[in-house]
Amino acid sequence: MDGLGVSAVPRLVLPLMAFGRLVTRPLNDPGTVRKLAVYAPRTPVLPAASAYFLHRLLHTIAAAEDDGNEHEGQGE
């Protein structure tokens, strides 16, 4: 077949590739696991943007755990 190719790309990229005649299929297994680390200075109060980011990050991890998805390295 001419013009056939296979690639694994993040879903976020698909709108950027809308110019082509693409057929997509989700990759469900194995799942993607990412280790995240957050560095914050030892101050009593974080800047508002940093505090909000950390709050949303921890909320997202907790929600994923409630859905049965486990994340390695949390809380380190």
mmCIF file as gemmi writes it, N, C-alpha and C atoms, coordinates in Angstrom:
data_model
loop_
_atom_site.group_PDB
_atom_site.id
_atom_site.type_symbol
_atom_site.label_atom_id
_atom_site.label_alt_id
_atom_site.label_comp_id
_atom_site.label_asym_id
_atom_site.label_entity_id
_atom_site.label_seq_id
_atom_site.pdbx_PDB_ins_code
_atom_site.Cartn_x
_atom_site.Cartn_y
_atom_site.Cartn_z
_atom_site.occupancy
_atom_site.B_iso_or_equiv
_atom_site.pdbx_formal_charge
_atom_site.auth_seq_id
_atom_site.auth_asym_id
_atom_site.pdbx_PDB_model_num
ATOM 1 N N . MET Axp A 1 ? 0.836 -1.182 0 1 0 ? 1 A 1
ATOM 2 C CA . MET Axp A 1 ? 0 0 0 1 0 ? 1 A 1
ATOM 3 C C . MET Axp A 1 ? 0.878 1.242 0 1 0 ? 1 A 1
ATOM 4 N N . ASP Axp A 2 ? 0.544 2.164 -0.795 1 0 ? 2 A 1
ATOM 5 C CA . ASP Axp A 2 ? 1.296 3.399 -0.87 1 0 ? 2 A 1
ATOM 6 C C . ASP Axp A 2 ? 0.75 4.408 0.132 1 0 ? 2 A 1
ATOM 7 N N . GLY Axp A 3 ? 1.631 5.107 0.859 1 0 ? 3 A 1
ATOM 8 C CA . GLY Axp A 3 ? 1.189 6.144 1.784 1 0 ? 3 A 1
ATOM 9 C C . GLY Axp A 3 ? 0.712 5.633 3.116 1 0 ? 3 A 1
ATOM 10 N N . LEU Axp A 4 ? 1.062 4.428 3.478 1 0 ? 4 A 1
ATOM 11 C CA . LEU Axp A 4 ? 0.622 3.848 4.751 1 0 ? 4 A 1
ATOM 12 C C . LEU Axp A 4 ? 1.715 4.039 5.795 1 0 ? 4 A 1
ATOM 13 N N . GLY Axp A 5 ? 1.314 4.472 6.977 1 0 ? 5 A 1
ATOM 14 C CA . GLY Axp A 5 ? 2.263 4.636 8.065 1 0 ? 5 A 1
ATOM 15 C C . GLY Axp A 5 ? 1.576 4.467 9.392 1 0 ? 5 A 1
ATOM 16 N N . VAL Axp A 6 ? 2.339 4.094 10.398 1 0 ? 6 A 1
ATOM 17 C CA . VAL Axp A 6 ? 1.807 3.906 11.738 1 0 ? 6 A 1
ATOM 18 C C . VAL Axp A 6 ? 2.64 4.741 12.694 1 0 ? 6 A 1
ATOM 19 N N . SER Axp A 7 ? 1.96 5.412 13.616 1 0 ? 7 A 1
ATOM 20 C CA . SER Axp A 7 ? 2.661 6.224 14.601 1 0 ? 7 A 1
ATOM 21 C C . SER Axp A 7 ? 1.838 6.294 15.873 1 0 ? 7 A 1
ATOM 22 N N . ALA Axp A 8 ? 2.513 6.332 16.998 1 0 ? 8 A 1
ATOM 23 C CA . ALA Axp A 8 ? 1.851 6.557 18.292 1 0 ? 8 A 1
ATOM 24 C C . ALA Axp A 8 ? 2.12 8.003 18.676 1 0 ? 8 A 1
ATOM 25 N N . VAL Axp A 9 ? 1.053 8.783 18.816 1 0 ? 9 A 1
ATOM 26 C CA . VAL Axp A 9 ? 1.185 10.19 19.162 1 0 ? 9 A 1
ATOM 27 C C . VAL Axp A 9 ? 0.214 10.526 20.279 1 0 ? 9 A 1
ATOM 28 N N . PRO Axp A 10 ? 0.523 11.514 21.1 1 0 ? 10 A 1
ATOM 29 C CA . PRO Axp A 10 ? -0.424 11.943 22.127 1 0 ? 10 A 1
ATOM 30 C C . PRO Axp A 10 ? -1.699 12.491 21.483 1 0 ? 10 A 1
ATOM 31 N N . ARG Axp A 11 ? -2.814 12.287 22.136 1 0 ? 11 A 1
ATOM 32 C CA . ARG Axp A 11 ? -4.104 12.777 21.641 1 0 ? 11 A 1
ATOM 33 C C . ARG Axp A 11 ? -4.082 14.289 21.415 1 0 ? 11 A 1
ATOM 34 N N . LEU Axp A 12 ? -3.293 14.98 22.212 1 0 ? 12 A 1
ATOM 35 C CA . LEU Axp A 12 ? -3.171 16.427 22.113 1 0 ? 12 A 1
ATOM 36 C C . LEU Axp A 12 ? -2.67 16.867 20.735 1 0 ? 12 A 1
ATOM 37 N N . VAL Axp A 13 ? -1.934 16.008 20.047 1 0 ? 13 A 1
ATOM 38 C CA . VAL Axp A 13 ? -1.337 16.34 18.757 1 0 ? 13 A 1
ATOM 39 C C . VAL Axp A 13 ? -2.324 16.17 17.601 1 0 ? 13 A 1
ATOM 40 N N . LEU Axp A 14 ? -3.349 15.354 17.77 1 0 ? 14 A 1
ATOM 41 C CA . LEU Axp A 14 ? -4.249 15.04 16.667 1 0 ? 14 A 1
ATOM 42 C C . LEU Axp A 14 ? -4.865 16.254 15.977 1 0 ? 14 A 1
ATOM 43 N N . PRO Axp A 15 ? -5.317 17.289 16.707 1 0 ? 15 A 1
ATOM 44 C CA . PRO Axp A 15 ? -5.863 18.455 15.998 1 0 ? 15 A 1
ATOM 45 C C . PRO Axp A 15 ? -4.839 19.136 15.081 1 0 ? 15 A 1
ATOM 46 N N . LEU Axp A 16 ? -3.573 19.041 15.416 1 0 ? 16 A 1
ATOM 47 C CA . LEU Axp A 16 ? -2.526 19.64 14.584 1 0 ? 16 A 1
ATOM 48 C C . LEU Axp A 16 ? -2.306 18.849 13.303 1 0 ? 16 A 1
ATOM 49 N N . MET Axp A 17 ? -2.798 17.62 13.275 1 0 ? 17 A 1
ATOM 50 C CA . MET Axp A 17 ? -2.623 16.751 12.115 1 0 ? 17 A 1
ATOM 51 C C . MET Axp A 17 ? -3.917 16.611 11.317 1 0 ? 17 A 1
ATOM 52 N N . ALA Axp A 18 ? -4.859 17.517 11.525 1 0 ? 18 A 1
ATOM 53 C CA . ALA Axp A 18 ? -6.173 17.433 10.894 1 0 ? 18 A 1
ATOM 54 C C . ALA Axp A 18 ? -6.114 17.631 9.377 1 0 ? 18 A 1
ATOM 55 N N . PHE Axp A 19 ? -5.011 18.144 8.868 1 0 ? 19 A 1
ATOM 56 C CA . PHE Axp A 19 ? -4.896 18.376 7.43 1 0 ? 19 A 1
ATOM 57 C C . PHE Axp A 19 ? -4.821 17.069 6.647 1 0 ? 19 A 1
ATOM 58 N N . GLY Axp A 20 ? -4.408 15.984 7.297 1 0 ? 20 A 1
ATOM 59 C CA . GLY Axp A 20 ? -4.251 14.71 6.606 1 0 ? 20 A 1
ATOM 60 C C . GLY Axp A 20 ? -5.49 13.836 6.724 1 0 ? 20 A 1
ATOM 61 N N . ARG Axp A 21 ? -5.54 12.832 5.883 1 0 ? 21 A 1
ATOM 62 C CA . ARG Axp A 21 ? -6.632 11.86 5.957 1 0 ? 21 A 1
ATOM 63 C C . ARG Axp A 21 ? -6.175 10.743 6.89 1 0 ? 21 A 1
ATOM 64 N N . LEU Axp A 22 ? -6.387 10.958 8.186 1 0 ? 22 A 1
ATOM 65 C CA . LEU Axp A 22 ? -5.892 10.027 9.188 1 0 ? 22 A 1
ATOM 66 C C . LEU Axp A 22 ? -7.015 9.155 9.731 1 0 ? 22 A 1
ATOM 67 N N . VAL Axp A 23 ? -6.651 7.947 10.042 1 0 ? 23 A 1
ATOM 68 C CA . VAL Axp A 23 ? -7.531 7.056 10.785 1 0 ? 23 A 1
ATOM 69 C C . VAL Axp A 23 ? -6.832 6.818 12.11 1 0 ? 23 A 1
ATOM 70 N N . THR Axp A 24 ? -7.523 7.053 13.215 1 0 ? 24 A 1
ATOM 71 C CA . THR Axp A 24 ? -6.887 6.906 14.522 1 0 ? 24 A 1
ATOM 72 C C . THR Axp A 24 ? -7.533 5.778 15.309 1 0 ? 24 A 1
ATOM 73 N N . ARG Axp A 25 ? -6.741 5.178 16.151 1 0 ? 25 A 1
ATOM 74 C CA . ARG Axp A 25 ? -7.192 4.151 17.07 1 0 ? 25 A 1
ATOM 75 C C . ARG Axp A 25 ? -6.528 4.42 18.413 1 0 ? 25 A 1
ATOM 76 N N . PRO Axp A 26 ? -7.277 4.337 19.511 1 0 ? 26 A 1
ATOM 77 C CA . PRO Axp A 26 ? -6.656 4.561 20.82 1 0 ? 26 A 1
ATOM 78 C C . PRO Axp A 26 ? -5.756 3.385 21.204 1 0 ? 26 A 1
ATOM 79 N N . LEU Axp A 27 ? -4.689 3.698 21.896 1 0 ? 27 A 1
ATOM 80 C CA . LEU Axp A 27 ? -3.819 2.676 22.484 1 0 ? 27 A 1
ATOM 81 C C . LEU Axp A 27 ? -4.192 2.574 23.953 1 0 ? 27 A 1
ATOM 82 N N . ASN Axp A 28 ? -4.808 1.504 24.342 1 0 ? 28 A 1
ATOM 83 C CA . ASN Axp A 28 ? -5.281 1.371 25.712 1 0 ? 28 A 1
ATOM 84 C C . ASN Axp A 28 ? -4.313 0.613 26.613 1 0 ? 28 A 1
ATOM 85 N N . ASP Axp A 29 ? -3.627 -0.356 26.104 1 0 ? 29 A 1
ATOM 86 C CA . ASP Axp A 29 ? -2.712 -1.152 26.918 1 0 ? 29 A 1
ATOM 87 C C . ASP Axp A 29 ? -1.382 -1.252 26.207 1 0 ? 29 A 1
ATOM 88 N N . PRO Axp A 30 ? -0.284 -1.108 26.818 1 0 ? 30 A 1
ATOM 89 C CA . PRO Axp A 30 ? -0.126 -0.74 28.219 1 0 ? 30 A 1
ATOM 90 C C . PRO Axp A 30 ? -0.353 0.758 28.4 1 0 ? 30 A 1
ATOM 91 N N . GLY Axp A 31 ? -0.758 1.125 29.573 1 0 ? 31 A 1
ATOM 92 C CA . GLY Axp A 31 ? -0.984 2.532 29.889 1 0 ? 31 A 1
ATOM 93 C C . GLY Axp A 31 ? 0.323 3.276 30.033 1 0 ? 31 A 1
ATOM 94 N N . THR Axp A 32 ? 0.234 4.571 30.038 1 0 ? 32 A 1
ATOM 95 C CA . THR Axp A 32 ? 1.414 5.412 30.201 1 0 ? 32 A 1
ATOM 96 C C . THR Axp A 32 ? 1.561 5.792 31.669 1 0 ? 32 A 1
ATOM 97 N N . VAL Axp A 33 ? 2.758 5.615 32.188 1 0 ? 33 A 1
ATOM 98 C CA . VAL Axp A 33 ? 3.045 6.007 33.567 1 0 ? 33 A 1
ATOM 99 C C . VAL Axp A 33 ? 4.147 7.048 33.527 1 0 ? 33 A 1
ATOM 100 N N . ARG Axp A 34 ? 3.904 8.144 34.204 1 0 ? 34 A 1
ATOM 101 C CA . ARG Axp A 34 ? 4.915 9.197 34.279 1 0 ? 34 A 1
ATOM 102 C C . ARG Axp A 34 ? 5.229 9.482 35.733 1 0 ? 34 A 1
ATOM 103 N N . LYS Axp A 35 ? 6.49 9.633 36.022 1 0 ? 35 A 1
ATOM 104 C CA . LYS Axp A 35 ? 6.887 10.055 37.362 1 0 ? 35 A 1
ATOM 105 C C . LYS Axp A 35 ? 7.006 11.567 37.353 1 0 ? 35 A 1
ATOM 106 N N . LEU Axp A 36 ? 6.406 12.191 38.338 1 0 ? 36 A 1
ATOM 107 C CA . LEU Axp A 36 ? 6.469 13.639 38.467 1 0 ? 36 A 1
ATOM 108 C C . LEU Axp A 36 ? 7.175 14.004 39.754 1 0 ? 36 A 1
ATOM 109 N N . ALA Axp A 37 ? 7.914 15.058 39.7 1 0 ? 37 A 1
ATOM 110 C CA . ALA Axp A 37 ? 8.547 15.59 40.902 1 0 ? 37 A 1
ATOM 111 C C . ALA Axp A 37 ? 8.242 17.075 40.965 1 0 ? 37 A 1
ATOM 112 N N . VAL Axp A 38 ? 8.016 17.549 42.163 1 0 ? 38 A 1
ATOM 113 C CA . VAL Axp A 38 ? 7.738 18.968 42.352 1 0 ? 38 A 1
ATOM 114 C C . VAL Axp A 38 ? 8.738 19.497 43.358 1 0 ? 38 A 1
ATOM 115 N N . TYR Axp A 39 ? 9.417 20.549 42.985 1 0 ? 39 A 1
ATOM 116 C CA . TYR Axp A 39 ? 10.343 21.218 43.887 1 0 ? 39 A 1
ATOM 117 C C . TYR Axp A 39 ? 9.707 22.521 44.325 1 0 ? 39 A 1
ATOM 118 N N . ALA Axp A 40 ? 9.706 22.745 45.602 1 0 ? 40 A 1
ATOM 119 C CA . ALA Axp A 40 ? 9.187 24.006 46.131 1 0 ? 40 A 1
ATOM 120 C C . ALA Axp A 40 ? 10.121 24.484 47.235 1 0 ? 40 A 1
ATOM 121 N N . PRO Axp A 41 ? 10.364 25.773 47.3 1 0 ? 41 A 1
ATOM 122 C CA . PRO Axp A 41 ? 11.214 26.288 48.37 1 0 ? 41 A 1
ATOM 123 C C . PRO Axp A 41 ? 10.549 26.075 49.727 1 0 ? 41 A 1
ATOM 124 N N . ARG Axp A 42 ? 11.363 25.992 50.752 1 0 ? 42 A 1
ATOM 125 C CA . ARG Axp A 42 ? 10.842 25.786 52.109 1 0 ? 42 A 1
ATOM 126 C C . ARG Axp A 42 ? 10.374 27.12 52.696 1 0 ? 42 A 1
ATOM 127 N N . THR Axp A 43 ? 9.294 27.597 52.169 1 0 ? 43 A 1
ATOM 128 C CA . THR Axp A 43 ? 8.704 28.833 52.687 1 0 ? 43 A 1
ATOM 129 C C . THR Axp A 43 ? 7.326 28.488 53.235 1 0 ? 43 A 1
ATOM 130 N N . PRO Axp A 44 ? 6.848 29.248 54.2 1 0 ? 44 A 1
ATOM 131 C CA . PRO Axp A 44 ? 5.546 28.928 54.773 1 0 ? 44 A 1
ATOM 132 C C . PRO Axp A 44 ? 4.401 29.057 53.772 1 0 ? 44 A 1
ATOM 133 N N . VAL Axp A 45 ? 4.551 29.965 52.797 1 0 ? 45 A 1
ATOM 134 C CA . VAL Axp A 45 ? 3.479 30.197 51.834 1 0 ? 45 A 1
ATOM 135 C C . VAL Axp A 45 ? 4.066 30.199 50.424 1 0 ? 45 A 1
ATOM 136 N N . LEU Axp A 46 ? 3.469 29.396 49.559 1 0 ? 46 A 1
ATOM 137 C CA . LEU Axp A 46 ? 3.881 29.392 48.156 1 0 ? 46 A 1
ATOM 138 C C . LEU Axp A 46 ? 3.193 30.542 47.423 1 0 ? 46 A 1
ATOM 139 N N . PRO Axp A 47 ? 3.782 31.009 46.337 1 0 ? 47 A 1
ATOM 140 C CA . PRO Axp A 47 ? 3.073 31.973 45.498 1 0 ? 47 A 1
ATOM 141 C C . PRO Axp A 47 ? 1.751 31.358 45.025 1 0 ? 47 A 1
ATOM 142 N N . ALA Axp A 48 ? 0.753 32.189 44.775 1 0 ? 48 A 1
ATOM 143 C CA . ALA Axp A 48 ? -0.59 31.707 44.444 1 0 ? 48 A 1
ATOM 144 C C . ALA Axp A 48 ? -0.592 30.753 43.248 1 0 ? 48 A 1
ATOM 145 N N . ALA Axp A 49 ? 0.125 31.066 42.189 1 0 ? 49 A 1
ATOM 146 C CA . ALA Axp A 49 ? 0.14 30.204 41 1 0 ? 49 A 1
ATOM 147 C C . ALA Axp A 49 ? 0.755 28.841 41.328 1 0 ? 49 A 1
ATOM 148 N N . SER Axp A 50 ? 1.822 28.834 42.118 1 0 ? 50 A 1
ATOM 149 C CA . SER Axp A 50 ? 2.464 27.577 42.501 1 0 ? 50 A 1
ATOM 150 C C . SER Axp A 50 ? 1.552 26.747 43.391 1 0 ? 50 A 1
ATOM 151 N N . ALA Axp A 51 ? 0.902 27.39 44.334 1 0 ? 51 A 1
ATOM 152 C CA . ALA Axp A 51 ? -0.004 26.688 45.237 1 0 ? 51 A 1
ATOM 153 C C . ALA Axp A 51 ? -1.171 26.083 44.464 1 0 ? 51 A 1
ATOM 154 N N . TYR Axp A 52 ? -1.715 26.834 43.494 1 0 ? 52 A 1
ATOM 155 C CA . TYR Axp A 52 ? -2.829 26.327 42.7 1 0 ? 52 A 1
ATOM 156 C C . TYR Axp A 52 ? -2.387 25.147 41.848 1 0 ? 52 A 1
ATOM 157 N N . PHE Axp A 53 ? -1.211 25.239 41.212 1 0 ? 53 A 1
ATOM 158 C CA . PHE Axp A 53 ? -0.694 24.142 40.4 1 0 ? 53 A 1
ATOM 159 C C . PHE Axp A 53 ? -0.533 22.883 41.242 1 0 ? 53 A 1
ATOM 160 N N . LEU Axp A 54 ? 0.067 23.007 42.417 1 0 ? 54 A 1
ATOM 161 C CA . LEU Axp A 54 ? 0.271 21.861 43.283 1 0 ? 54 A 1
ATOM 162 C C . LEU Axp A 54 ? -1.07 21.27 43.732 1 0 ? 54 A 1
ATOM 163 N N . HIS Axp A 55 ? -2.019 22.128 44.07 1 0 ? 55 A 1
ATOM 164 C CA . HIS Axp A 55 ? -3.353 21.673 44.466 1 0 ? 55 A 1
ATOM 165 C C . HIS Axp A 55 ? -4.006 20.881 43.335 1 0 ? 55 A 1
ATOM 166 N N . ARG Axp A 56 ? -3.969 21.407 42.098 1 0 ? 56 A 1
ATOM 167 C CA . ARG Axp A 56 ? -4.588 20.712 40.957 1 0 ? 56 A 1
ATOM 168 C C . ARG Axp A 56 ? -3.871 19.404 40.659 1 0 ? 56 A 1
ATOM 169 N N . LEU Axp A 57 ? -2.558 19.398 40.763 1 0 ? 57 A 1
ATOM 170 C CA . LEU Axp A 57 ? -1.787 18.183 40.515 1 0 ? 57 A 1
ATOM 171 C C . LEU Axp A 57 ? -2.181 17.09 41.503 1 0 ? 57 A 1
ATOM 172 N N . LEU Axp A 58 ? -2.212 17.422 42.789 1 0 ? 58 A 1
ATOM 173 C CA . LEU Axp A 58 ? -2.57 16.437 43.807 1 0 ? 58 A 1
ATOM 174 C C . LEU Axp A 58 ? -4.03 15.987 43.661 1 0 ? 58 A 1
ATOM 175 N N . HIS Axp A 59 ? -4.919 16.904 43.288 1 0 ? 59 A 1
ATOM 176 C CA . HIS Axp A 59 ? -6.321 16.564 43.065 1 0 ? 59 A 1
ATOM 177 C C . HIS Axp A 59 ? -6.458 15.577 41.895 1 0 ? 59 A 1
ATOM 178 N N . THR Axp A 60 ? -5.708 15.819 40.826 1 0 ? 60 A 1
ATOM 179 C CA . THR Axp A 60 ? -5.759 14.942 39.659 1 0 ? 60 A 1
ATOM 180 C C . THR Axp A 60 ? -5.24 13.549 39.996 1 0 ? 60 A 1
ATOM 181 N N . ILE Axp A 61 ? -4.171 13.473 40.762 1 0 ? 61 A 1
ATOM 182 C CA . ILE Axp A 61 ? -3.631 12.174 41.172 1 0 ? 61 A 1
ATOM 183 C C . ILE Axp A 61 ? -4.642 11.439 42.04 1 0 ? 61 A 1
ATOM 184 N N . ALA Axp A 62 ? -5.256 12.142 42.987 1 0 ? 62 A 1
ATOM 185 C CA . ALA Axp A 62 ? -6.249 11.508 43.86 1 0 ? 62 A 1
ATOM 186 C C . ALA Axp A 62 ? -7.444 11.009 43.054 1 0 ? 62 A 1
ATOM 187 N N . ALA Axp A 63 ? -7.9 11.786 42.07 1 0 ? 63 A 1
ATOM 188 C CA . ALA Axp A 63 ? -9.035 11.374 41.241 1 0 ? 63 A 1
ATOM 189 C C . ALA Axp A 63 ? -8.683 10.141 40.426 1 0 ? 63 A 1
ATOM 190 N N . ALA Axp A 64 ? -7.459 10.078 39.909 1 0 ? 64 A 1
ATOM 191 C CA . ALA Axp A 64 ? -7.035 8.913 39.134 1 0 ? 64 A 1
ATOM 192 C C . ALA Axp A 64 ? -6.968 7.67 40.02 1 0 ? 64 A 1
ATOM 193 N N . GLU Axp A 65 ? -6.519 7.843 41.254 1 0 ? 65 A 1
ATOM 194 C CA . GLU Axp A 65 ? -6.482 6.707 42.178 1 0 ? 65 A 1
ATOM 195 C C . GLU Axp A 65 ? -7.885 6.213 42.486 1 0 ? 65 A 1
ATOM 196 N N . ASP Axp A 66 ? -8.837 7.138 42.611 1 0 ? 66 A 1
ATOM 197 C CA . ASP Axp A 66 ? -10.228 6.754 42.859 1 0 ? 66 A 1
ATOM 198 C C . ASP Axp A 66 ? -10.796 5.968 41.69 1 0 ? 66 A 1
ATOM 199 N N . ASP Axp A 67 ? -10.296 6.248 40.472 1 0 ? 67 A 1
ATOM 200 C CA . ASP Axp A 67 ? -10.743 5.534 39.284 1 0 ? 67 A 1
ATOM 201 C C . ASP Axp A 67 ? -10.033 4.198 39.119 1 0 ? 67 A 1
ATOM 202 N N . GLY Axp A 68 ? -9.113 3.886 40.025 1 0 ? 68 A 1
ATOM 203 C CA . GLY Axp A 68 ? -8.412 2.611 39.964 1 0 ? 68 A 1
ATOM 204 C C . GLY Axp A 68 ? -7.076 2.671 39.264 1 0 ? 68 A 1
ATOM 205 N N . ASN Axp A 69 ? -6.651 3.833 38.83 1 0 ? 69 A 1
ATOM 206 C CA . ASN Axp A 69 ? -5.34 3.98 38.202 1 0 ? 69 A 1
ATOM 207 C C . ASN Axp A 69 ? -4.338 4.335 39.271 1 0 ? 69 A 1
ATOM 208 N N . GLU Axp A 70 ? -3.288 3.561 39.385 1 0 ? 70 A 1
ATOM 209 C CA . GLU Axp A 70 ? -2.278 3.848 40.403 1 0 ? 70 A 1
ATOM 210 C C . GLU Axp A 70 ? -1.109 4.558 39.756 1 0 ? 70 A 1
ATOM 211 N N . HIS Axp A 71 ? -0.515 5.477 40.511 1 0 ? 71 A 1
ATOM 212 C CA . HIS Axp A 71 ? 0.637 6.226 40.032 1 0 ? 71 A 1
ATOM 213 C C . HIS Axp A 71 ? 1.807 5.947 40.958 1 0 ? 71 A 1
ATOM 214 N N . GLU Axp A 72 ? 2.946 5.661 40.34 1 0 ? 72 A 1
ATOM 215 C CA . GLU Axp A 72 ? 4.161 5.412 41.091 1 0 ? 72 A 1
ATOM 216 C C . GLU Axp A 72 ? 4.774 6.714 41.561 1 0 ? 72 A 1
ATOM 217 N N . GLY Axp A 73 ? 5.366 6.698 42.721 1 0 ? 73 A 1
ATOM 218 C CA . GLY Axp A 73 ? 6.16 7.823 43.154 1 0 ? 73 A 1
ATOM 219 C C . GLY Axp A 73 ? 5.374 8.994 43.717 1 0 ? 73 A 1
ATOM 220 N N . GLN Axp A 74 ? 4.112 8.857 43.99 1 0 ? 74 A 1
ATOM 221 C CA . GLN Axp A 74 ? 3.355 9.984 44.513 1 0 ? 74 A 1
ATOM 222 C C . GLN Axp A 74 ? 3.767 10.3 45.93 1 0 ? 74 A 1
ATOM 223 N N . GLY Axp A 75 ? 3.678 11.541 46.272 1 0 ? 75 A 1
ATOM 224 C CA . GLY Axp A 75 ? 3.961 11.972 47.626 1 0 ? 75 A 1
ATOM 225 C C . GLY Axp A 75 ? 5.426 11.977 47.983 1 0 ? 75 A 1
ATOM 226 N N . GLU Axp A 76 ? 6.307 11.828 47.005 1 0 ? 76 A 1
ATOM 227 C CA . GLU Axp A 76 ? 7.735 11.841 47.314 1 0 ? 76 A 1
ATOM 228 C C . GLU Axp A 76 ? 8.266 13.233 47.326 1 0 ? 76 A 1
